[in-house]
Coordinates of C-alpha atoms in Angstrom, one line a residue:
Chain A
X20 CA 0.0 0.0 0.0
X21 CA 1.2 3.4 -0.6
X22 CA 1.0 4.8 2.8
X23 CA 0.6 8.4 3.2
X24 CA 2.8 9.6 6.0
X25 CA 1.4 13.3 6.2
X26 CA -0.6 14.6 9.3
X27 CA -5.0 13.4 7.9
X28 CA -6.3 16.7 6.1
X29 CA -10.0 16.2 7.2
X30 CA -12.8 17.0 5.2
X31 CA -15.0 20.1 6.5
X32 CA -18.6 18.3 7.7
X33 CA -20.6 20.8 4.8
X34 CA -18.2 19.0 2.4
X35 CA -18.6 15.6 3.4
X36 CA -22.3 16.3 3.6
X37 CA -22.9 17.5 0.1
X38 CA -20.2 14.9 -1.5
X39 CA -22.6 12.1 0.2
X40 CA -25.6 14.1 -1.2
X41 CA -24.3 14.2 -4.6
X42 CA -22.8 10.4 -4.3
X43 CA -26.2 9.6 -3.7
X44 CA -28.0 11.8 -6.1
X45 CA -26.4 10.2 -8.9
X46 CA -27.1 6.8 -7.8
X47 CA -30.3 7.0 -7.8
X48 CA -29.9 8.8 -11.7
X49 CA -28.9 5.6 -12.3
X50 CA -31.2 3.7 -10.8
X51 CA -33.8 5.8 -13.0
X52 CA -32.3 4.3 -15.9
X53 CA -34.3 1.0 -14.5
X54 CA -37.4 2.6 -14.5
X55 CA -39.9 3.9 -17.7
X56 CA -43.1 4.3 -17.6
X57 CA -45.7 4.0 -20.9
X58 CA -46.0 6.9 -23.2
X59 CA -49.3 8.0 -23.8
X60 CA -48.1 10.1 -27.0
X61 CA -46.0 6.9 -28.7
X62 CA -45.9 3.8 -27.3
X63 CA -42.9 3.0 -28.7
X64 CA -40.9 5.5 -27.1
X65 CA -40.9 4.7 -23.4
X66 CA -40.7 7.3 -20.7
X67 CA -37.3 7.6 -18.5
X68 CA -36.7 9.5 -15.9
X69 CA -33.4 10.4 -16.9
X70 CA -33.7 13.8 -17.4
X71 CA -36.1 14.5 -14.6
X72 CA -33.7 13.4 -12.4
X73 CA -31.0 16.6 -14.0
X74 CA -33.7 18.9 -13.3
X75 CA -34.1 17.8 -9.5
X76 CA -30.7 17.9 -9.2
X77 CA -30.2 21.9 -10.3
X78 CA -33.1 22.0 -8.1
X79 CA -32.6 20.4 -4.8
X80 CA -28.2 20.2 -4.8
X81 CA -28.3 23.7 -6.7
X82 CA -26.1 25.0 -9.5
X83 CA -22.6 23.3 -7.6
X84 CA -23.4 20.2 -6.7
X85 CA -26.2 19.5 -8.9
X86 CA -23.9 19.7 -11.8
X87 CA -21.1 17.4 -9.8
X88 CA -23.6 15.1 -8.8
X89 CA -24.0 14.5 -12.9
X90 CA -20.5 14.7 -13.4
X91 CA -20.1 11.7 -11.0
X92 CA -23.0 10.0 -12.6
X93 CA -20.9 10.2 -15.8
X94 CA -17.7 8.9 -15.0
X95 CA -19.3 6.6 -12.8
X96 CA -21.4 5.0 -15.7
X97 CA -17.9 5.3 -17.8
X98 CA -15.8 3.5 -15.5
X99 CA -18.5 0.6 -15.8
X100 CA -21.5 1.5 -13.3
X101 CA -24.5 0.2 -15.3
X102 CA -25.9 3.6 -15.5
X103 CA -26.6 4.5 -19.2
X104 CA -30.0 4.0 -20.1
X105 CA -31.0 -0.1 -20.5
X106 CA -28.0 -0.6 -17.6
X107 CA -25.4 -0.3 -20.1
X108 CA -21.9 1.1 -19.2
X109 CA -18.6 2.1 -20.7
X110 CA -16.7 4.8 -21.5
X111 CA -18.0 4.3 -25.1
X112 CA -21.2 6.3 -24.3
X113 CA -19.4 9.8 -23.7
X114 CA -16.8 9.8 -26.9
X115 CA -18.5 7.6 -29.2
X116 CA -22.4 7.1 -28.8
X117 CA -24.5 9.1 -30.8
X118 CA -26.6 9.9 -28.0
X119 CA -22.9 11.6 -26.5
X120 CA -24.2 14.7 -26.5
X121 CA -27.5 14.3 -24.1
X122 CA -24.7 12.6 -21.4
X123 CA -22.2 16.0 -21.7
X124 CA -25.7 18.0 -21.4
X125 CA -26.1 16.5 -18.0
X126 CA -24.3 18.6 -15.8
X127 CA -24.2 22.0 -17.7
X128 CA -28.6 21.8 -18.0
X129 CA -28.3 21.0 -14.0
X130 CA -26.5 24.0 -13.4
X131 CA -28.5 26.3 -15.4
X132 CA -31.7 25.0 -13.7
X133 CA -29.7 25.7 -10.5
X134 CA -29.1 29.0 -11.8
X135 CA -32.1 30.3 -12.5
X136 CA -34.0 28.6 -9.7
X137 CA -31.1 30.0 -6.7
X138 CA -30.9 32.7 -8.8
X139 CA -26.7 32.2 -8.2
X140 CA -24.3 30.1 -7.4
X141 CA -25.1 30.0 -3.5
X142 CA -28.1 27.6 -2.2
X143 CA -31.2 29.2 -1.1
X144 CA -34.5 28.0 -0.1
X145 CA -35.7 26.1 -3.3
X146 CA -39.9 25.2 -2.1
X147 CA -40.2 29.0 -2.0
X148 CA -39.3 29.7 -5.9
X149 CA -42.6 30.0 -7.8
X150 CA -43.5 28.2 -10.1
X151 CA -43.0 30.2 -13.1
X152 CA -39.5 30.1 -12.4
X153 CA -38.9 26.4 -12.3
X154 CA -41.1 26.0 -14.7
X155 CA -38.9 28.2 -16.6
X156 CA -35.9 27.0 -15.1
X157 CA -36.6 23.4 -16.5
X158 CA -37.9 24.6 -20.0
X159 CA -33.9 26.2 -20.5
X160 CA -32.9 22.7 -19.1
X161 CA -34.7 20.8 -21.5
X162 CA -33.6 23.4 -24.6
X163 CA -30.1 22.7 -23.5
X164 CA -30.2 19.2 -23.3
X165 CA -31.8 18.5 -26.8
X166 CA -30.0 21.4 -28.6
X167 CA -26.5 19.5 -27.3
X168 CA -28.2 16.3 -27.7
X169 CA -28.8 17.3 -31.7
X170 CA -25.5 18.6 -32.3
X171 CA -24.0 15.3 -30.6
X172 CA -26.4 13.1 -33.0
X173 CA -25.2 15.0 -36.0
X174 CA -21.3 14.8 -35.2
X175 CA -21.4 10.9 -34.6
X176 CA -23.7 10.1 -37.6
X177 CA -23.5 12.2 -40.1
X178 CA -20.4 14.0 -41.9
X179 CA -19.9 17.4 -42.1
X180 CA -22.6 17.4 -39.3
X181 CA -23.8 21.4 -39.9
X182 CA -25.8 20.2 -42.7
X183 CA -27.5 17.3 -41.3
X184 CA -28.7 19.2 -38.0
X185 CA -32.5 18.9 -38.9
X186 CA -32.3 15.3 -39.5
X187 CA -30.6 14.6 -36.5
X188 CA -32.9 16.2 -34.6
X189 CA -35.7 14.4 -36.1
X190 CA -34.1 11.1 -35.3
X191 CA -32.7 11.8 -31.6
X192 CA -34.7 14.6 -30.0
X193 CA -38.3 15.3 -31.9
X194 CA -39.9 11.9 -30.5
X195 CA -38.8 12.8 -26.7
X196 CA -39.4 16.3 -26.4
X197 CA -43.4 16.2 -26.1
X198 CA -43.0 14.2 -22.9
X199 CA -40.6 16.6 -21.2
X200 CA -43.9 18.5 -20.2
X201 CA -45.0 15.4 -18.1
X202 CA -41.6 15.3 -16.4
X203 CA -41.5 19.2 -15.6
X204 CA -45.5 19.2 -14.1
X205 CA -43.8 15.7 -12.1
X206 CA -40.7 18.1 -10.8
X207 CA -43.3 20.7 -10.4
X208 CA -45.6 18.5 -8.1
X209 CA -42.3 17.0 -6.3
X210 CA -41.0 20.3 -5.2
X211 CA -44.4 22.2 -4.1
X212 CA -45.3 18.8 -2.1
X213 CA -44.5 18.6 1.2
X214 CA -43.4 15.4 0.8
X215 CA -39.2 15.7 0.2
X216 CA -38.2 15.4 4.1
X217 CA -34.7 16.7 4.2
X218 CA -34.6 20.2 2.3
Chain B
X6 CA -24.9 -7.0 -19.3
X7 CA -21.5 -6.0 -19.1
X8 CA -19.8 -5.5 -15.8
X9 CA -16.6 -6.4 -13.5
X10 CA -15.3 -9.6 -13.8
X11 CA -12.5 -11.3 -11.6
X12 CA -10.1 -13.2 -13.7
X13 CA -6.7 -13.9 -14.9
X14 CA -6.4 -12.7 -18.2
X15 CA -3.1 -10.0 -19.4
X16 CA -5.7 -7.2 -19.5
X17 CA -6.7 -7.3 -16.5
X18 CA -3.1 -7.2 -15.0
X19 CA -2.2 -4.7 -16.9
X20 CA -2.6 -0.6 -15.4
X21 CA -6.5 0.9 -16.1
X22 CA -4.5 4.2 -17.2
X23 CA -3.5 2.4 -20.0
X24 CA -6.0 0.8 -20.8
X25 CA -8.1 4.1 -20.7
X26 CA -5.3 5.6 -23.2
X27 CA -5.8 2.8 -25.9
X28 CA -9.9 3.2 -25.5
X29 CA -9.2 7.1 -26.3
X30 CA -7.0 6.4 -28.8
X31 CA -9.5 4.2 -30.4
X32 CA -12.3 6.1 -30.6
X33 CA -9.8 8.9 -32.4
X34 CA -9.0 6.5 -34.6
X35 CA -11.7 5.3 -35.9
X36 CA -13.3 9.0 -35.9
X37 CA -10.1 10.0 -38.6
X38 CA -10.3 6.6 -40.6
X39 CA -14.4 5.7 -41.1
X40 CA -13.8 4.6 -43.8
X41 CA -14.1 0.5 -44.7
X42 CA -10.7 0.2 -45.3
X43 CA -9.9 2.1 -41.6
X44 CA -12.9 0.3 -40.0
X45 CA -11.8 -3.5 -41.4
X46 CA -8.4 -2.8 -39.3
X47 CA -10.1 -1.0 -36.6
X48 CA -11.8 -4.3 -36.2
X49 CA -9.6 -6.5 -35.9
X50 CA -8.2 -4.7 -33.3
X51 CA -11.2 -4.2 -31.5
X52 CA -11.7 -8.7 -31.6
X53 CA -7.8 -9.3 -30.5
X54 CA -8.7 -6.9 -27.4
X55 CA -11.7 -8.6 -26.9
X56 CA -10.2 -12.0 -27.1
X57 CA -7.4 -10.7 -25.1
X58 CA -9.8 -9.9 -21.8
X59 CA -12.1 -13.1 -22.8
X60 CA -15.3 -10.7 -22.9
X61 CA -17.9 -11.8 -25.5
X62 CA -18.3 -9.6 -28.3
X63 CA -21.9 -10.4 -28.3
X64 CA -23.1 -9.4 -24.9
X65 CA -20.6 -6.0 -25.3
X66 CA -22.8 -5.3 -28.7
X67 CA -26.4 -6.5 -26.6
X68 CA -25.4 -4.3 -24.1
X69 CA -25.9 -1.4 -25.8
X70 CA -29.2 -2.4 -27.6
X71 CA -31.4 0.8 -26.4
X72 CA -29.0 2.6 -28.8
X73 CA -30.4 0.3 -31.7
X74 CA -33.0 2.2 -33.0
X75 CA -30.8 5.9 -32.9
X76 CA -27.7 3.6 -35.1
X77 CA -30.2 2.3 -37.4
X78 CA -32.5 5.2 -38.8
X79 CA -29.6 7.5 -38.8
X80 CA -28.5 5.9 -42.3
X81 CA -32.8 5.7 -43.3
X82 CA -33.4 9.2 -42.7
X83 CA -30.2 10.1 -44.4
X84 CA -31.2 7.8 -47.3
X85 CA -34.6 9.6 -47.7
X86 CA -35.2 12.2 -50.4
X87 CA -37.8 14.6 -51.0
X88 CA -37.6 14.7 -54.7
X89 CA -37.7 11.3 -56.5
X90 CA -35.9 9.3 -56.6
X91 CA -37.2 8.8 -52.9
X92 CA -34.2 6.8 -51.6
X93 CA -30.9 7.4 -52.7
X94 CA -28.6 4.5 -50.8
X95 CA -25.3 6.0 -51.2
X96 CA -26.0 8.6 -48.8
X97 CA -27.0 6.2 -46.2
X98 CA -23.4 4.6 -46.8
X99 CA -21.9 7.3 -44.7
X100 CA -24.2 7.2 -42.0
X101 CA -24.6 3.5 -42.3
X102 CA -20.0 3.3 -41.6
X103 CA -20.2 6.0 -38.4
X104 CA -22.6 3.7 -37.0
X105 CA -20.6 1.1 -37.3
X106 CA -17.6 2.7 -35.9
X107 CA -20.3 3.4 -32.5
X108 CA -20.2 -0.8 -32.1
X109 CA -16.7 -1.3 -32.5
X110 CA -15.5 1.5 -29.5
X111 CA -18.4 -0.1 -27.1
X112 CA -16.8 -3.5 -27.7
X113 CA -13.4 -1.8 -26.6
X114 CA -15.0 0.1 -24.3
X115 CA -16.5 -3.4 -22.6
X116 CA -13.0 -5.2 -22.4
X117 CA -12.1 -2.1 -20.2
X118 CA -15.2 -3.0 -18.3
X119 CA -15.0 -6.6 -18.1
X120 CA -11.4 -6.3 -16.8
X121 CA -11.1 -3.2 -14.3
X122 CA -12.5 -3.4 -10.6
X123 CA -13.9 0.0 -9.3
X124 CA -10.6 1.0 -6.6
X125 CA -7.9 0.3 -9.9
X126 CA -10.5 3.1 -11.6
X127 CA -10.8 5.0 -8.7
X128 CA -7.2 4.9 -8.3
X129 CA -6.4 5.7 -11.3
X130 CA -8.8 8.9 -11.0
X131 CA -7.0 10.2 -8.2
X132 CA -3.8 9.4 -9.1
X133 CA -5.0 11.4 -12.7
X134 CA -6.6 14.2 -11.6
X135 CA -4.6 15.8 -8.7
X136 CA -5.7 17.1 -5.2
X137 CA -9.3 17.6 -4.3
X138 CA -11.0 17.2 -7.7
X139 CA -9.2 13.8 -7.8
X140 CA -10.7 12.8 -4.1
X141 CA -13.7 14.0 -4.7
X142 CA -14.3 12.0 -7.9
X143 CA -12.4 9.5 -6.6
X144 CA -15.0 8.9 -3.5
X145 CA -17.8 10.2 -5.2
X146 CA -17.8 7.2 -8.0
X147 CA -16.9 4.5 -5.5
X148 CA -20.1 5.9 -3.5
X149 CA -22.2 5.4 -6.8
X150 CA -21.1 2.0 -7.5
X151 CA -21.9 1.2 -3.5
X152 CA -25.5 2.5 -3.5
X153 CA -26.6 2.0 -7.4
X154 CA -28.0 -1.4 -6.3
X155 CA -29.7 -0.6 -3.2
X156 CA -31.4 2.4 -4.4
X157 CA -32.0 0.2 -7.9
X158 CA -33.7 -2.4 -5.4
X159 CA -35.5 0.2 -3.7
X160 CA -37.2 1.8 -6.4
X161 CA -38.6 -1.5 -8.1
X162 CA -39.9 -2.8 -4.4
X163 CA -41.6 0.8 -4.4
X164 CA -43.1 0.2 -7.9
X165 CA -43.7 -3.1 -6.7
X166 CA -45.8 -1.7 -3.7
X167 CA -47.5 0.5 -5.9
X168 CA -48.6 -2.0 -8.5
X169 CA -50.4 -4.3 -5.7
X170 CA -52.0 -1.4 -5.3
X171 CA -54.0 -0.1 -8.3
X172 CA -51.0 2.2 -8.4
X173 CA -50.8 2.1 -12.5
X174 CA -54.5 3.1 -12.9
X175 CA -53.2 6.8 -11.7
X176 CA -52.5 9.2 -14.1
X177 CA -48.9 9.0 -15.0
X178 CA -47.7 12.7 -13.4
X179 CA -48.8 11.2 -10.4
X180 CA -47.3 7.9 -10.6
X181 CA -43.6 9.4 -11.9
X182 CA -44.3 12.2 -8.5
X183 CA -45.0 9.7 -6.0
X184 CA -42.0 6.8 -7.3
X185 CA -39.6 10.1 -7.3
X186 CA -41.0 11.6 -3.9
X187 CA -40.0 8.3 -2.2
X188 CA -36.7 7.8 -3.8
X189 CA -35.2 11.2 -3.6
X190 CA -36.4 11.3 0.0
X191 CA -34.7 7.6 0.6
X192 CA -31.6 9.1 -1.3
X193 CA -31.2 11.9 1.7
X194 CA -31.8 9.7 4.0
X195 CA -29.3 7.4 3.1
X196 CA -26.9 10.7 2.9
X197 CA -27.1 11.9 6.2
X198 CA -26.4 8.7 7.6
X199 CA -23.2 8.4 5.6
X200 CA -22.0 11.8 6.1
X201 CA -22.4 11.4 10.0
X202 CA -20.3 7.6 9.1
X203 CA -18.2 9.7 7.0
X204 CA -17.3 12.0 10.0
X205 CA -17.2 9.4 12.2
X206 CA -14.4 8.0 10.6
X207 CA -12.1 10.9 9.6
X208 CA -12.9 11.0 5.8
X209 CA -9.9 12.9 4.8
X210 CA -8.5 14.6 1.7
X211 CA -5.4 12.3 1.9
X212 CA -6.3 9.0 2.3
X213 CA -4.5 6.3 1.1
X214 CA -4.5 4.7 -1.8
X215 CA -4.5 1.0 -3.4
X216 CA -0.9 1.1 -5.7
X217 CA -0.8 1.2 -9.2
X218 CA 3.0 0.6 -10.9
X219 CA 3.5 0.1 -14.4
X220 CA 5.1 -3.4 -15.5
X221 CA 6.8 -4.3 -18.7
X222 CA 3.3 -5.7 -19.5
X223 CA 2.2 -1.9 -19.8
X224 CA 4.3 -1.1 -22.4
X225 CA 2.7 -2.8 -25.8
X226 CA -0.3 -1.2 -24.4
X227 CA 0.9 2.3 -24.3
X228 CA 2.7 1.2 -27.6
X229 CA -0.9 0.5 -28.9
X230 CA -2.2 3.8 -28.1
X231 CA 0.5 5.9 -29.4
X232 CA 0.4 4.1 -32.6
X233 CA -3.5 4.5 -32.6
X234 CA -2.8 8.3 -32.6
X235 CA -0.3 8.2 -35.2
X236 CA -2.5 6.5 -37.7
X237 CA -5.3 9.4 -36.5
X238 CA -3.4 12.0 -37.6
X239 CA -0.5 10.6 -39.7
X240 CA -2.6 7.9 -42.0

């Protein structure tokens, strides 16, 4: 073992807090790549929760730690955590896969959520925002995700991928984006309920 | 399903920072060189590596079916026209190559896998990214792979419970806020505790670490990506 001989540098209790609170966060992202639920739009594109799980993170770790919490989802999942959507894993998914570009989204739509809902980079209370603002706060999250999604989509699969942006948006985002509404009323529902114990 | 596997093959003796270099190099690779003379080499590559770390070449492409339909229509749509003719199937052919390319890194990509137990990544993380990014990574990954299952476990015993229920005759906002209520709410839970076990314990910036040393069984590897990268740009 490669002992460390210098005097234990101890992590400050906030720290370790928020570390176990993103840890935990992005388990549970990938434990929502388990679960989908029916779509009443298209039935044969199922409903994930991947991407409501990005907005509650902005939300509830805020703009910080909700976009390290994805960040560990990531390299976690690359590293060979079956996170990716259908359990999958491998570092294949974030330089290779043509859905690349809806992984890198992750943390960069969690921190604009957290953004707009803290209204900075500090934590505030998040069950007093209204609901315009997440509402609006998620609608930017969503724009982001699918606008880096598309341009992922069309740098994998298609060559030079400028001139192939509308079909890759047909192909990778069009058939998703009508259920985002359902996932932003969900996050709505979540964060004016009472029911999330630990604020 | 791809995942850890304890065994005794070279690759999994050899350092995961090498074998991270030669999945890199790969993927450039076969980004410069799509073409079928690039991929046809590119492939054989990617079945010696395979065969090297004994993972089925199958199960790495199965694991990966959700991506099937995205691989697939990207040539279709591409081969669609407006004006007639309707289809025009050399402009799938491009398409048709890049998706390709997609299967051949996720085989790579599931040797690394197959063959790499979570403290050699971790370690290699840490020993990567230096000083507190590097910890916090470091911890924060090894915490995922710990609580993915029981959280994963959780949330279909919740579903479960639900079910038994009448649960799926609610509209589906409601089902998706109620699953999500309980395991966000579990999540928290679970990260007090640890943070208080965390505490307890002295979690420290400096802790120590399992050792990673290159052998002379590194060297081909890192011979393997250099000479991936050359052919990127060189070839």
């Amino acid at each position: 073992m490669a002992t460390n001989t210098e005097s234990v540098d101890l992590v400050g209790d906030e720290t370790v807090a928020n570390i176990a609170r993103a840890a935990l966060f992005a388990a549970l992202m990938g434990a929502f790549a388990y679960v989908s639920f029916p779509n009443p739009l298209a039935a044969g594109v199922p409903i994930t929760l991947q991407v409501l799980g990005v907005f509650l993170a902005g939300i509830m770790l805020g703009p910080v730690w909700g976009a390290i919490a994805m960040v560990l989802y990531l390299v976690a999942g690359a590293i060979g955590a079956p996170v990716f959507s259908g359990g999958a894993a491998g570092i294949g998914h974030l330089i290779a896969s043509p859905t690349l570009g809806f992984l890198w989204s992750y943390p960069i739509a969690a921190a604009a959520v957290g953004l707009v809902v803290h209204r900075g980079v500090g934590l505030t209370e998040y069950k007093s925002a209204s609901t315009p603002t997440l509402v609006g706060a998620m609608v930017l999250g969503t724009a982001i995700i699918y606008a880096l999604g598309t341009v992922g989509f069309a740098a994998i699969q298609y060559d030079p991928w400028y001139a192939s942006l509308g079909q890759a948006f047909v192909v990778s985002s069009l058939p998703f984006i009508p259920v985002e509404a359902v996932k932003i009323a969900a996050a709505v529902g979540i964060v004016k309920s009472d029911a999330i114990a630990a604020a | 399903m791809i995942g850890y596997t304890p065994g005794s093959t070279i690759v999994h003796r050899l350092d995961p920072r090498g074998k991270l270099a030669v999945q890199l190099a790969f993927a450039i690779a076969a980004f410069a060189h799509t073409t079928p003379r690039g991929l046809a080499a590119l492939t054989i590559l990617a079945l010696a590596i395979a065969r090297l770390a004994s993972v089925s070449v199958v199960r790495a492409i199965l694991s990966v079916r959700v991506l099937a339909p995205f691989l697939i229509a990207a040539p279709l749509v591409a081969a669609i026209r407006l004006s007639p003719p309707a289809i025009d199937p050399s402009a799938a052919f491009q398409p048709a190559l890049a998706s390709y390319r997609v299967l051949l890194v996720f085989v790579v990509a599931a040797a690394y896998v197959h063959t790499t137990a979570v403290r050699e990544s971790r370690a290699a993380i840490q020993r990567t990214i230096p000083s507190r990014p590097g910890v916090l990574l470091g911890v924060g990954v090894s915490l995922v792979f710990r609580f993915l299952p029981v959280l994963r476990r959780e949330l279909t015993t919740v579903r479960a419970a639900s079910a038994a229920r009448l649960g799926t005759e609610r509209p589906l906002v409601d089902r998706i806020r109620r699953l999500v209520v309980v395991g966000v709410n579990r999540s928290f839970t679970r990260a007090d505790r640890l943070s208080a076990a965390l505490s307890a314990r002295c979690f420290a910036w400096n802790p120590t670490l399992p050792q990673l040393s290159f052998t002379r069984l590194d060297i081909p590897v890192f011979a393997t990506a250099i000479g991936l990268l050359a052919a990127a740009v060189f070839v």
